[in-house]
XYZ file of C-alpha atoms in Angstrom:
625
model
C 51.353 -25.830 116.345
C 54.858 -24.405 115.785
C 54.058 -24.122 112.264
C 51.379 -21.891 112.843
C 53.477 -19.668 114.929
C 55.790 -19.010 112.550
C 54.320 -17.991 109.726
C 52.941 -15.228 110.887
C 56.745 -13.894 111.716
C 57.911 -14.582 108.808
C 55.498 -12.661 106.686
C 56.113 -9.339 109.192
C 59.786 -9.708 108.554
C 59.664 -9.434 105.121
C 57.060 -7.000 105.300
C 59.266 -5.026 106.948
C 62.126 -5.237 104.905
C 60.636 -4.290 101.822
C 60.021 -0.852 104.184
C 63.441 -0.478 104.958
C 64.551 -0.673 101.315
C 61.869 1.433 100.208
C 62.346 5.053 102.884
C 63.744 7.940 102.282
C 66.813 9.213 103.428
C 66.699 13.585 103.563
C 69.880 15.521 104.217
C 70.023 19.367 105.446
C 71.870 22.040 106.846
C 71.296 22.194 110.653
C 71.501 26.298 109.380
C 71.771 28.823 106.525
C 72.804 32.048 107.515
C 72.055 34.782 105.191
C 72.249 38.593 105.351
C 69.273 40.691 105.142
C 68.135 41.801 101.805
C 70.223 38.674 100.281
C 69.395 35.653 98.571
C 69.011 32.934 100.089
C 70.222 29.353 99.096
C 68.064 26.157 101.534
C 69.585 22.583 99.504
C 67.411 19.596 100.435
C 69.487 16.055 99.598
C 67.679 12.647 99.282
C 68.778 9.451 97.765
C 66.512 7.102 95.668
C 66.993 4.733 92.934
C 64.481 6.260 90.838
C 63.105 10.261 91.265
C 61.030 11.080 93.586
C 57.209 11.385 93.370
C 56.393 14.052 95.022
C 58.662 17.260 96.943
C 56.596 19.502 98.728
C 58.524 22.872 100.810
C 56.773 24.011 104.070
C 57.938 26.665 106.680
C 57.002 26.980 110.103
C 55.256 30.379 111.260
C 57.536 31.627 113.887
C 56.343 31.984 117.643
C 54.515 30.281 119.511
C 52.405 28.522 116.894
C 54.920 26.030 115.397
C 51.757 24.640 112.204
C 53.225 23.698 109.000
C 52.473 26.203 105.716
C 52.676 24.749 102.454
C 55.200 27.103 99.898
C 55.740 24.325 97.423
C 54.383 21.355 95.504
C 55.653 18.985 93.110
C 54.990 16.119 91.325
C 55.856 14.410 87.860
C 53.281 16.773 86.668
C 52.940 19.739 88.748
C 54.490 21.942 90.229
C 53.322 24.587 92.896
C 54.182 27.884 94.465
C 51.263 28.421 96.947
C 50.007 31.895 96.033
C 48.454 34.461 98.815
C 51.678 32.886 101.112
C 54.481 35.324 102.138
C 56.773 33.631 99.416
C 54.650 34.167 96.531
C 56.515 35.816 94.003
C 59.817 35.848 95.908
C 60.786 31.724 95.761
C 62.126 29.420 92.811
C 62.853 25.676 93.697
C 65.785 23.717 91.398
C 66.328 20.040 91.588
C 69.331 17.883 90.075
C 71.007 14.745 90.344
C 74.713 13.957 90.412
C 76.105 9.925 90.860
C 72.539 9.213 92.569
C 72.200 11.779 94.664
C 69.587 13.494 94.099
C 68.614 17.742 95.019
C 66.339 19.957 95.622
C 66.896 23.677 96.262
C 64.623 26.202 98.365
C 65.727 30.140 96.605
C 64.524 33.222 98.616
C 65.238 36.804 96.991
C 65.134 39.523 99.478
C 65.242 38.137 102.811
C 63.770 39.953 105.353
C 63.749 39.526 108.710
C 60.675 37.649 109.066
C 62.057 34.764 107.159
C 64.027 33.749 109.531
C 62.239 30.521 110.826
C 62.204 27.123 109.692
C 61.901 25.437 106.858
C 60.880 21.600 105.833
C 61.767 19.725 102.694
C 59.617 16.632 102.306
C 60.296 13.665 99.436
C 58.117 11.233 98.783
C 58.876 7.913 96.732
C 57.010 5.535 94.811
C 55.744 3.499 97.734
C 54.010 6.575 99.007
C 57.075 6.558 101.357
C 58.508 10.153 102.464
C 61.631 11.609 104.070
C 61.734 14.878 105.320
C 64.626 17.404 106.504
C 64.321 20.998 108.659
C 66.998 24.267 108.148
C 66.548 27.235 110.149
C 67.074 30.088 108.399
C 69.146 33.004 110.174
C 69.093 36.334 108.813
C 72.092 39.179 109.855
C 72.660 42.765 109.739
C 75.180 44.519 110.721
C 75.472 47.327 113.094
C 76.016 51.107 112.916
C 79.264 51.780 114.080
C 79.328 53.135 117.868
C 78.089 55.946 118.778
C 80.110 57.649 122.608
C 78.636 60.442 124.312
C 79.994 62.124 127.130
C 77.015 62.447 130.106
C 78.927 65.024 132.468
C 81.070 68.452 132.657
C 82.857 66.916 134.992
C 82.860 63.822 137.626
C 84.429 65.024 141.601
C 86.515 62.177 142.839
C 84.641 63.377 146.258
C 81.375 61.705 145.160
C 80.941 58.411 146.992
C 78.672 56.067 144.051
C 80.099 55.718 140.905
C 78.543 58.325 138.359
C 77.448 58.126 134.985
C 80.745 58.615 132.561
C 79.097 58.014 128.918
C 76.994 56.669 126.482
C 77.233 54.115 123.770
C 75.065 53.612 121.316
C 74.544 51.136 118.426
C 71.634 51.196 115.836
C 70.217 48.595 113.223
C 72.282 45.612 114.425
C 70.580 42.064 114.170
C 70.794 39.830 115.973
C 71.461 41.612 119.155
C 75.066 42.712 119.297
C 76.948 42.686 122.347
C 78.760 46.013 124.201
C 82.866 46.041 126.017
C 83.651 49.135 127.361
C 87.493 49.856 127.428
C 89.744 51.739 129.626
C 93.622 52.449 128.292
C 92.507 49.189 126.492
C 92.071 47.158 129.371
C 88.042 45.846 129.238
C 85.985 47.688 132.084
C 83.632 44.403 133.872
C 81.601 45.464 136.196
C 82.419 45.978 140.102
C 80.009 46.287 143.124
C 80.304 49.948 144.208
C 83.119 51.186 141.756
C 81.904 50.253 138.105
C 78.630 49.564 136.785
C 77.327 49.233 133.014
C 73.665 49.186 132.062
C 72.265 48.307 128.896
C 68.696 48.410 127.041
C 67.873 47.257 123.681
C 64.698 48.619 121.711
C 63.065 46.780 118.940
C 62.386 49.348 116.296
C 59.369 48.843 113.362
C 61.737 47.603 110.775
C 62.751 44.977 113.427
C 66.147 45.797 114.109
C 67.984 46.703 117.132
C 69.070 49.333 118.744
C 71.304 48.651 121.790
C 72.182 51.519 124.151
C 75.189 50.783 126.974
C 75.483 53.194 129.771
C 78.859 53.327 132.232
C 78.829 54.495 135.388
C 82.188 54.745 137.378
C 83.786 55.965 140.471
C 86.326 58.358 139.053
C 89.992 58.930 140.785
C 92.364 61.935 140.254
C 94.378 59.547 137.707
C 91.397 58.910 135.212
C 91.552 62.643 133.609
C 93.952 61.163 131.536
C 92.757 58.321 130.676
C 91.251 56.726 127.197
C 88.142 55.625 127.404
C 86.206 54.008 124.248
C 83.192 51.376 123.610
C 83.464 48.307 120.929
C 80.462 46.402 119.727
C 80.620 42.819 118.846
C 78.386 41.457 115.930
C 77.703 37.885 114.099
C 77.943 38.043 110.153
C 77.501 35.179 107.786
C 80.283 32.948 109.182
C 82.068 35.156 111.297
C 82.119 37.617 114.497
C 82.935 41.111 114.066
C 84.086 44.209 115.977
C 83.881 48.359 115.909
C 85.699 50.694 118.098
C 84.023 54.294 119.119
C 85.685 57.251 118.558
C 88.060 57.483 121.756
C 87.031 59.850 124.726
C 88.713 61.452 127.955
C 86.628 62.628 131.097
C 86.801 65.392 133.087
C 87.739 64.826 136.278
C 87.128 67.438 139.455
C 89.647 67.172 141.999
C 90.356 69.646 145.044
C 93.203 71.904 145.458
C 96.093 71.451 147.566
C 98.621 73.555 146.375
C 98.881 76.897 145.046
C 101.499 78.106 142.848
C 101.923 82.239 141.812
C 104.298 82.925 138.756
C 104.679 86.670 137.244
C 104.862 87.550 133.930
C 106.944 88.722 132.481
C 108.678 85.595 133.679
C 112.686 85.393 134.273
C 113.099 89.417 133.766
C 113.889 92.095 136.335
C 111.210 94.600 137.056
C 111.935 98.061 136.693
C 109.284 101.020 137.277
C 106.603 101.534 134.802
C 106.292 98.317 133.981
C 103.145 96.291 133.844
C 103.315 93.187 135.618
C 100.500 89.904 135.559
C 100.265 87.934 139.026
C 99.193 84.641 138.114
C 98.009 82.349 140.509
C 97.077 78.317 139.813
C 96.039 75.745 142.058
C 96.044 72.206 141.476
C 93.258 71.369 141.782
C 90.389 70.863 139.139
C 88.339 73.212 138.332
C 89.933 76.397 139.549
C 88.913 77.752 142.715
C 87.934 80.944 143.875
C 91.175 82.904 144.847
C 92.393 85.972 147.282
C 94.818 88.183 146.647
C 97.143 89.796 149.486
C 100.079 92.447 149.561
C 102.196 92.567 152.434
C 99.589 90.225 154.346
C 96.583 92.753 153.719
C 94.262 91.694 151.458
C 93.414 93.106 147.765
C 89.791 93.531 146.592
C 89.476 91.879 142.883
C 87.192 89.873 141.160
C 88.639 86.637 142.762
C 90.132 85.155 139.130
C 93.414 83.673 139.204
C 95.195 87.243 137.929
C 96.336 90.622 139.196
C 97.857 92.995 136.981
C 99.566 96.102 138.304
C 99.883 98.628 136.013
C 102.957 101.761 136.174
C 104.666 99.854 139.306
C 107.127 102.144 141.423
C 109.514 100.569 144.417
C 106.271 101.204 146.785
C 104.815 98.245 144.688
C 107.616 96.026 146.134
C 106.979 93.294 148.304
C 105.322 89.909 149.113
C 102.006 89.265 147.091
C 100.157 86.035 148.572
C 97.049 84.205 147.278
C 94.720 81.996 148.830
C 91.946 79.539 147.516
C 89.077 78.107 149.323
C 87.054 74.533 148.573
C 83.728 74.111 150.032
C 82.943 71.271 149.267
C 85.978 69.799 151.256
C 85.784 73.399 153.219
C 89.496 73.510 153.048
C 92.004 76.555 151.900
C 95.234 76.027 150.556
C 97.934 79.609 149.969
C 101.058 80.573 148.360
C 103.266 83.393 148.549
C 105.827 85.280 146.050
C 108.034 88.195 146.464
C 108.505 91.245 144.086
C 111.353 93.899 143.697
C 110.567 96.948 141.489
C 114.427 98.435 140.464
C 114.714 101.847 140.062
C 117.504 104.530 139.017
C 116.743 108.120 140.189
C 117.324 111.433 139.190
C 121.641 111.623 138.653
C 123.360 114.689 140.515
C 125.890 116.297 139.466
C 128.041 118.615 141.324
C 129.165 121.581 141.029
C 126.299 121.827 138.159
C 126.820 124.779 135.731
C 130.252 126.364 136.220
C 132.555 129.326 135.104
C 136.614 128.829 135.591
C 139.641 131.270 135.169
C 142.179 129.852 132.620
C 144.545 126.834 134.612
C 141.716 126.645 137.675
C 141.334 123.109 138.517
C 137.762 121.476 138.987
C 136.221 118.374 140.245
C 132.989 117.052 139.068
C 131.228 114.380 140.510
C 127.912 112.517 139.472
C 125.713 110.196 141.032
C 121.948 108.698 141.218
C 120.401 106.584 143.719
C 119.881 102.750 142.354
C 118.683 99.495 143.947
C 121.287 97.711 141.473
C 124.644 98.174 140.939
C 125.655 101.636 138.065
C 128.077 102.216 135.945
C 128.687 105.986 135.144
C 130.944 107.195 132.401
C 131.339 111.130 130.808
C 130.902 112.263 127.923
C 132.173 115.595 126.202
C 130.763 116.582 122.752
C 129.795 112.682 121.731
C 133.181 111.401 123.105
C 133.628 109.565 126.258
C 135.931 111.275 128.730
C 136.398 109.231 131.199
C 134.643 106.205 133.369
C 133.615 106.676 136.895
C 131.281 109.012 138.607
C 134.220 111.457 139.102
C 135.977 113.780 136.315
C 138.672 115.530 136.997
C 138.993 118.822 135.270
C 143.176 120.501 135.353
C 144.359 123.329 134.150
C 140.970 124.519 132.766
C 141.701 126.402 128.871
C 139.203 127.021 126.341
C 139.509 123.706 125.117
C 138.148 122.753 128.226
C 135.107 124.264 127.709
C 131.807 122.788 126.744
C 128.948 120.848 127.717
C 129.631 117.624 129.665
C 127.275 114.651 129.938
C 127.882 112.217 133.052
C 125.643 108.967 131.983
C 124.203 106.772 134.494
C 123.245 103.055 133.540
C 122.310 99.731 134.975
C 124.219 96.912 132.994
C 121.973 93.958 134.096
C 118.652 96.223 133.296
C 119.829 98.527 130.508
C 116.652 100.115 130.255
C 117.409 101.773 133.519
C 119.664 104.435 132.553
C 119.583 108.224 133.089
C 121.877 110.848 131.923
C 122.524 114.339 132.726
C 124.999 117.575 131.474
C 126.559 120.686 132.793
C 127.634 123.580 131.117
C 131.743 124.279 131.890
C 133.238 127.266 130.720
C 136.485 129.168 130.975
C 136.617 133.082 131.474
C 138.791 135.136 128.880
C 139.160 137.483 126.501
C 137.806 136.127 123.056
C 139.726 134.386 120.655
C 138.607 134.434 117.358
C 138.945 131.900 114.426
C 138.103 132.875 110.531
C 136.884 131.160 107.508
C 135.064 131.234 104.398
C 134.029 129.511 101.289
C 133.379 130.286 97.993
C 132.064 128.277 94.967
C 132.462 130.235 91.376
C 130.261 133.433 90.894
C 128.191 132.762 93.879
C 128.318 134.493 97.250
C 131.227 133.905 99.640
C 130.221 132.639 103.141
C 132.097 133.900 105.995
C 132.721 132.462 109.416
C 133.694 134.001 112.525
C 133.820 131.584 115.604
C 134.986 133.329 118.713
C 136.136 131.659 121.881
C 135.622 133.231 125.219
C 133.586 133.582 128.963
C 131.285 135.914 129.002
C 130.261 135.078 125.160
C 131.892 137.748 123.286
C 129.928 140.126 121.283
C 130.628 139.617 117.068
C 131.031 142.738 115.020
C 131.342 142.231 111.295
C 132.617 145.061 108.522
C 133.270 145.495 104.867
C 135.084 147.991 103.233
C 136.411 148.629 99.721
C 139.887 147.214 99.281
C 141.104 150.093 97.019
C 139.356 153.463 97.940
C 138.649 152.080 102.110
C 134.663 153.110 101.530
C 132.379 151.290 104.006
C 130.055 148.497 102.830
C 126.700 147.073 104.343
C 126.905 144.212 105.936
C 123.448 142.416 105.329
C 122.063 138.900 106.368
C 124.243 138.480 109.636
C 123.316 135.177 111.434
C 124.658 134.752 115.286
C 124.279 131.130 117.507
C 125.807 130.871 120.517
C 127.921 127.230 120.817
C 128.846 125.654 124.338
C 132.266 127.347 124.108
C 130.921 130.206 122.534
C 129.828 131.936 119.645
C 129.567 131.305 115.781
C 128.637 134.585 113.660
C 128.241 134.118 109.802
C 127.419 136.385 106.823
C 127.181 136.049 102.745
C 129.051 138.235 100.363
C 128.434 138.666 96.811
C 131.579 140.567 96.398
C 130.865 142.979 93.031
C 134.702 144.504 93.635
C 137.478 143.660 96.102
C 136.660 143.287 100.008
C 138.453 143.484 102.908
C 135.785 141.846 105.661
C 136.958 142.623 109.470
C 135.266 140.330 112.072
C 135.558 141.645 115.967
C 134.741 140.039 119.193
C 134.364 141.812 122.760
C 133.347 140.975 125.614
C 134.406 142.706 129.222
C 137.300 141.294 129.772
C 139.226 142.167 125.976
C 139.021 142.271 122.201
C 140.316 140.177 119.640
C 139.588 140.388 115.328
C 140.593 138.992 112.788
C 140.185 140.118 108.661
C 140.489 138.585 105.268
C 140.238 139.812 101.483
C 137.967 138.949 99.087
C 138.380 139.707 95.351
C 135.735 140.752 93.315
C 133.308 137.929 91.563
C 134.006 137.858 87.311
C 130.299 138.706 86.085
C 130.943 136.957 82.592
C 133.154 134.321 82.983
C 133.448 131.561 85.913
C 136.091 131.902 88.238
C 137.348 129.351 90.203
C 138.812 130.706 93.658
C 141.447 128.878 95.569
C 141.406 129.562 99.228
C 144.784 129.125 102.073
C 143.963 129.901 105.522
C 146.611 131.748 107.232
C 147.237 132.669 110.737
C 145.391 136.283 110.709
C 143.429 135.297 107.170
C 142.878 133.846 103.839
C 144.601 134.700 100.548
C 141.904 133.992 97.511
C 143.698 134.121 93.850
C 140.957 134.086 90.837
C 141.641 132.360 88.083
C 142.872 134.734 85.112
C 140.640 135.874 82.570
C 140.564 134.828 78.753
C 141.457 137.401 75.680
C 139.012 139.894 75.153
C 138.609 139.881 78.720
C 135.606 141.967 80.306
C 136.220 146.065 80.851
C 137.607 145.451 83.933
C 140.600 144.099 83.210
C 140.854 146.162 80.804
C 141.136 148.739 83.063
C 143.180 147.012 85.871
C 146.014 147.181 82.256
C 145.593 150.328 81.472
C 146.512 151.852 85.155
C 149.493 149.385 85.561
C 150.913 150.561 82.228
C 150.437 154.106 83.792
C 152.878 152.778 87.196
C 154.877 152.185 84.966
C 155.793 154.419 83.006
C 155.881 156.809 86.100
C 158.510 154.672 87.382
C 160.242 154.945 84.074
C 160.261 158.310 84.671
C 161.371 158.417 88.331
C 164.743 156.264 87.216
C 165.497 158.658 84.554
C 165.714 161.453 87.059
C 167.641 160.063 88.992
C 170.079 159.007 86.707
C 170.289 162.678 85.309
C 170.912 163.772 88.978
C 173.490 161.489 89.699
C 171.691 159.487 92.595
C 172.189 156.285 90.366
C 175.837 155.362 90.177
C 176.154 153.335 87.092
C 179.576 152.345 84.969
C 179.939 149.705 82.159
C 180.765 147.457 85.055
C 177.436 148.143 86.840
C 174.986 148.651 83.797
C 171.613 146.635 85.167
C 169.577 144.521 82.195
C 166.167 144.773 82.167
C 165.799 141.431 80.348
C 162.481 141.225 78.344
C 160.235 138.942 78.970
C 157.237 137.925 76.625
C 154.007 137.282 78.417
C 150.186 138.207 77.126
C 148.241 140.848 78.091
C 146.164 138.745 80.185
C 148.732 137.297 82.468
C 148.044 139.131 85.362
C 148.919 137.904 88.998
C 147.587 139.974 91.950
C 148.368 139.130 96.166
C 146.945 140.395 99.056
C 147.713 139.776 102.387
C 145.715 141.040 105.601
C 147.071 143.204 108.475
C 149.066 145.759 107.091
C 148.610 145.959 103.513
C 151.193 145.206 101.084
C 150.754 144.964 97.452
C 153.060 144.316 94.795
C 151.924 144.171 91.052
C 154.202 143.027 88.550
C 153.478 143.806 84.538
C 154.914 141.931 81.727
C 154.475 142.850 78.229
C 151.686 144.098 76.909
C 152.122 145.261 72.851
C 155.016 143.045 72.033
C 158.675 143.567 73.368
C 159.749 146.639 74.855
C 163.596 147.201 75.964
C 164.074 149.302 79.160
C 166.461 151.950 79.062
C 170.263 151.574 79.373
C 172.343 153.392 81.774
């Protein structure tokens, strides 16, 4: 009986160790990841003593329907890539052996998306026995890089839900990537009635991903300056990745509750004329709608934060206000500035135009109406006289005459000044000053600047300087000065002047004369002149040998003086009205000069001439008493 019983257990025990030796032992990857587009790479590991009999590759459709399709068959003498599957064409299978370890390996060119799913590697030994291993297959792409779009013009801190901020937006991502939105880079999560985020992903024909991440926040008066970005978060092949949005700042409306009114130009005095620019600024966000006021009465305008006041004159001084108004809090906030328009009026000077007597004494006194503190200073013919509004004028002579310029300026606004002159002069007879000038042959210019109250009257006259004839006096030119008057004439003297100038007026007479020698109409002369007292001497230079005819004849009329005065001395010797003994003989000593050493002066007033000859042919002894 116990015989019987056994046998039968010892049969199934060996029976089932010859199983146990003979199954298959298949090794793969849990998971291959793989980018789309790639290659893909599924190894399939067995160990058995001798090679396998049979492989065979299937893949699982993907869904809901989980039934095995063949891709691949082999065998010692076939081998099989199922054709009309989706891997026709795109798969190669490789098998090996190293140390008894035995491979097979699954190649897929071009991944696409649709191969991700699962694939089965089967081996089958001689015993008919089979092993089999699964790999999923995961396919990645990565995203476009964020996309952030501002969804507002501007967010009021008054609303009460939190309102849409921005946008993010990521495209062609696989598998689904995930969205962080970032404040000052601190991570926004979302908060029940202050901060919500909404996302939607859309599955587009290619079977990629778009995913689209909305924020919505309850904005505060602090978050205009804020940095707000988005960063997406995406698998690759054996890592996790990240991409930051371009950065972004909000625009934040806030009410106003201050005013503030500036001027330009800023830090500057205002004179009148000027153009000044009110500006007023509230802080609040955006800018409201704003009043103007001067003096408490308000200014119609447009309402925008400016007022310009063009030409402004020291009615334009005062308090300009401004006032804003909210309605959506239906509050109004104002501000106030104050404005002072200098100004320098017209000076005043008094006595203004006046006429003294010689050693009168005169005050003058100047001043102009300011809203700033002057400084005054006078002025006489570009030279400054004397600081202060008052000038004190003693013992008034014709130097004191002339025009006098009191100047009125503001030293902290210097373009506030004002000046203003008065005419002084000093009765009397004229007084009369002469001069001329004279370059070679060309016509001598005469002055004749008299002195005097009323202004005298100028009389010029010209008259031969040997035979006393009269000569026409042409091109006179007369200008009246501030202490009196400047007459002036040309002469292109053709023998020798005498030129006479006279000034009159109705209280006396005063002239004055000089001489002017005759111009050399061959050779150049050069004329030195020496003012005197009552006139000017001019000496010409003496002509060359072979002078011109007229000094010819000047020669032949001295040598004619003299010999009459030869003649006189002899007579009077023969009469006995010159004593003369041995002891008192007189030497004419001779002197040897040339014929063209001539020296001629004349002198104004009462003429007085003198001529002295030297030899002319040679020696000549004068006669012995």
């Amino acid at each position: 009986m116990a015989l019987r019983y056994i046998a039968p257990l010892v049969v199934g025990l060996i029976v089932l160790t010859c199983k146990t030796w003979a199954a298959v032992d298949v090794s793969m990857e849990d998971r291959v990841d793989v980018y789309l587009k790639d290659q893909a790479k599924i190894p399939c590991i067995y160990t058995l003593n001798e090679p396998a009999t049979m492989i065979v590759w299937f893949t699982k459709l993907p869904g809901k329907d989980q039934s095995r399709i063949r891709i691949y068959y082999y065998d010692n003498q076939t081998e099989i890539i199922e054709e009309g599957s989706d891997y026709a064409g795109r798969i190669q299978v490789s098998h090996g052996v190293e140390n008894a370890v035995r491979s097979t390996v699954l190649t897929i060119d071009t991944v696409e998306l649709s191969d991700q799913r699962e694939f089965i590697c089967m081996v089958h030994n001689v015993l008919n026995d089979s092993g089999e291993g699964h790999t999923r297959l995961q396919v990645f792409n990565s995203p476009s890089l964020p996309v952030i779009k501002l969804e507002h013009t501007g967010i009021s801190v008054t609303k009460n839900e939190p309102s849409k901020v921005a946008e993010c937006k990521v495209d062609n991502g696989y598998p689904r990537p995930n969205i962080t939105w970032y404040k000052d880079r601190f991570p926004l999560q979302p908060s029940v009635g202050e901060i919500e985020i909404k996302e939607s992903v859309t599955v587009k024909a290619s079977g990629l991903l778009e995913l689209e991440s909305q924020l919505f926040m309850k904005v505060i008066r602090e978050d205009e300056d804020a940095i707000f970005y988005c960063e997406v978060q995406y698998f690759v092949p054996g890592a996790l990745k990240m991409a930051e949005s371009n950065p972004i700042k909000i625009t934040v409306f806030y009410p106003t509750t201050e005013v503030t009114l500036s001027i330009n130009p800023p830090d500057r005095l205002i004179k009148e004329g000027d153009t000044v620019e009110i500006y007023c600024e509230g802080n609040g966000k955006p800018q409201p709608v704003f009043t103007f006021t001067f003096n408490d009465e308000e200014m119609s305008g447009e309402g925008t934060g400016i007022w310009i006041l063009e030409n402004v004159t020291r009615s334009d001084s005062g308090t300009y206000g401004c006032q804003s108004f909210d309605p959506e809090t239906d509050t109004e906030v104002e501000g106030s500035i104050g404005i002072t328009v200098h100004y320098l009026d017209h000076i005043v000077v008094t006595p203004e135009d006046t006429v003294l007597d010689q050693m009168q004494d005169l005050t003058l006194t100047c001043n102009a109406l300011s809203s700033l503190p002057t400084y005054t200073a006078w002025h006489k013919d570009g030279s400054k006289e004397v600081g202060g509004h008052v000038l004190e004028l003693r013992n008034a002579s014709y130097d004191t005459a002339g025009m006098y310029t009191c100047e009125v300026m503001v030293r902290s606004l210097p373009e506030l000044r004002g000046q203003k002159s008065v005419q002084i002069s000093v009765r009397g007879k004229p007084k009369i000053a002469v001069n001329s000038t004279n370059n070679a042959d060309r016509p001598v210019n005469l002055t004749c600047y008299a002195q005097g109250y009323p202004i005298p009257n100028i009389t010029w006259t010209l008259s031969d300087r040997w035979t006393g004839k009269p000569v026409p006096v042409l091109n006179v030119e007369t200008q009246s000065t501030d202490t009196g008057v400047v007459s002036m004439i040309s002469v292109k003297a053709t023998s020798a002047l005498t030129a006479n100038c006279t000034a009159d007026n109705e209280i006396g007479t005063d002239e004055d004369s000089l001489s002017i020698d005759a111009i050399a109409s061959v050779t150049t002369t050069t004329q030195a002149i020496s003012p005197k007292a009552t006139g000017f001497t001019i000496t010409p230079k003496q002509p060359q040998k072979g002078g011109s005819g007229v000094a010819i004849a000047v020669i032949i009329i001295c040598l004619l003086l003299i010999a009459i005065l030869g003649s006189v001395l002899y007579f009077l010797y023969k009469k006995g009205r010159l004593p003369c003994g041995r002891s008192g003989k007189q030497d004419f000593t001779k002197e040897k000069a040339s014929k063209d050493d001539i020296v001629m002066e004349m002198k104004s007033g009462k003429s007085e001439e003198a001529v002295l000859l030297q030899g002319v042919n040679g020696d000549k002894k004068s006669p012995t008493v």
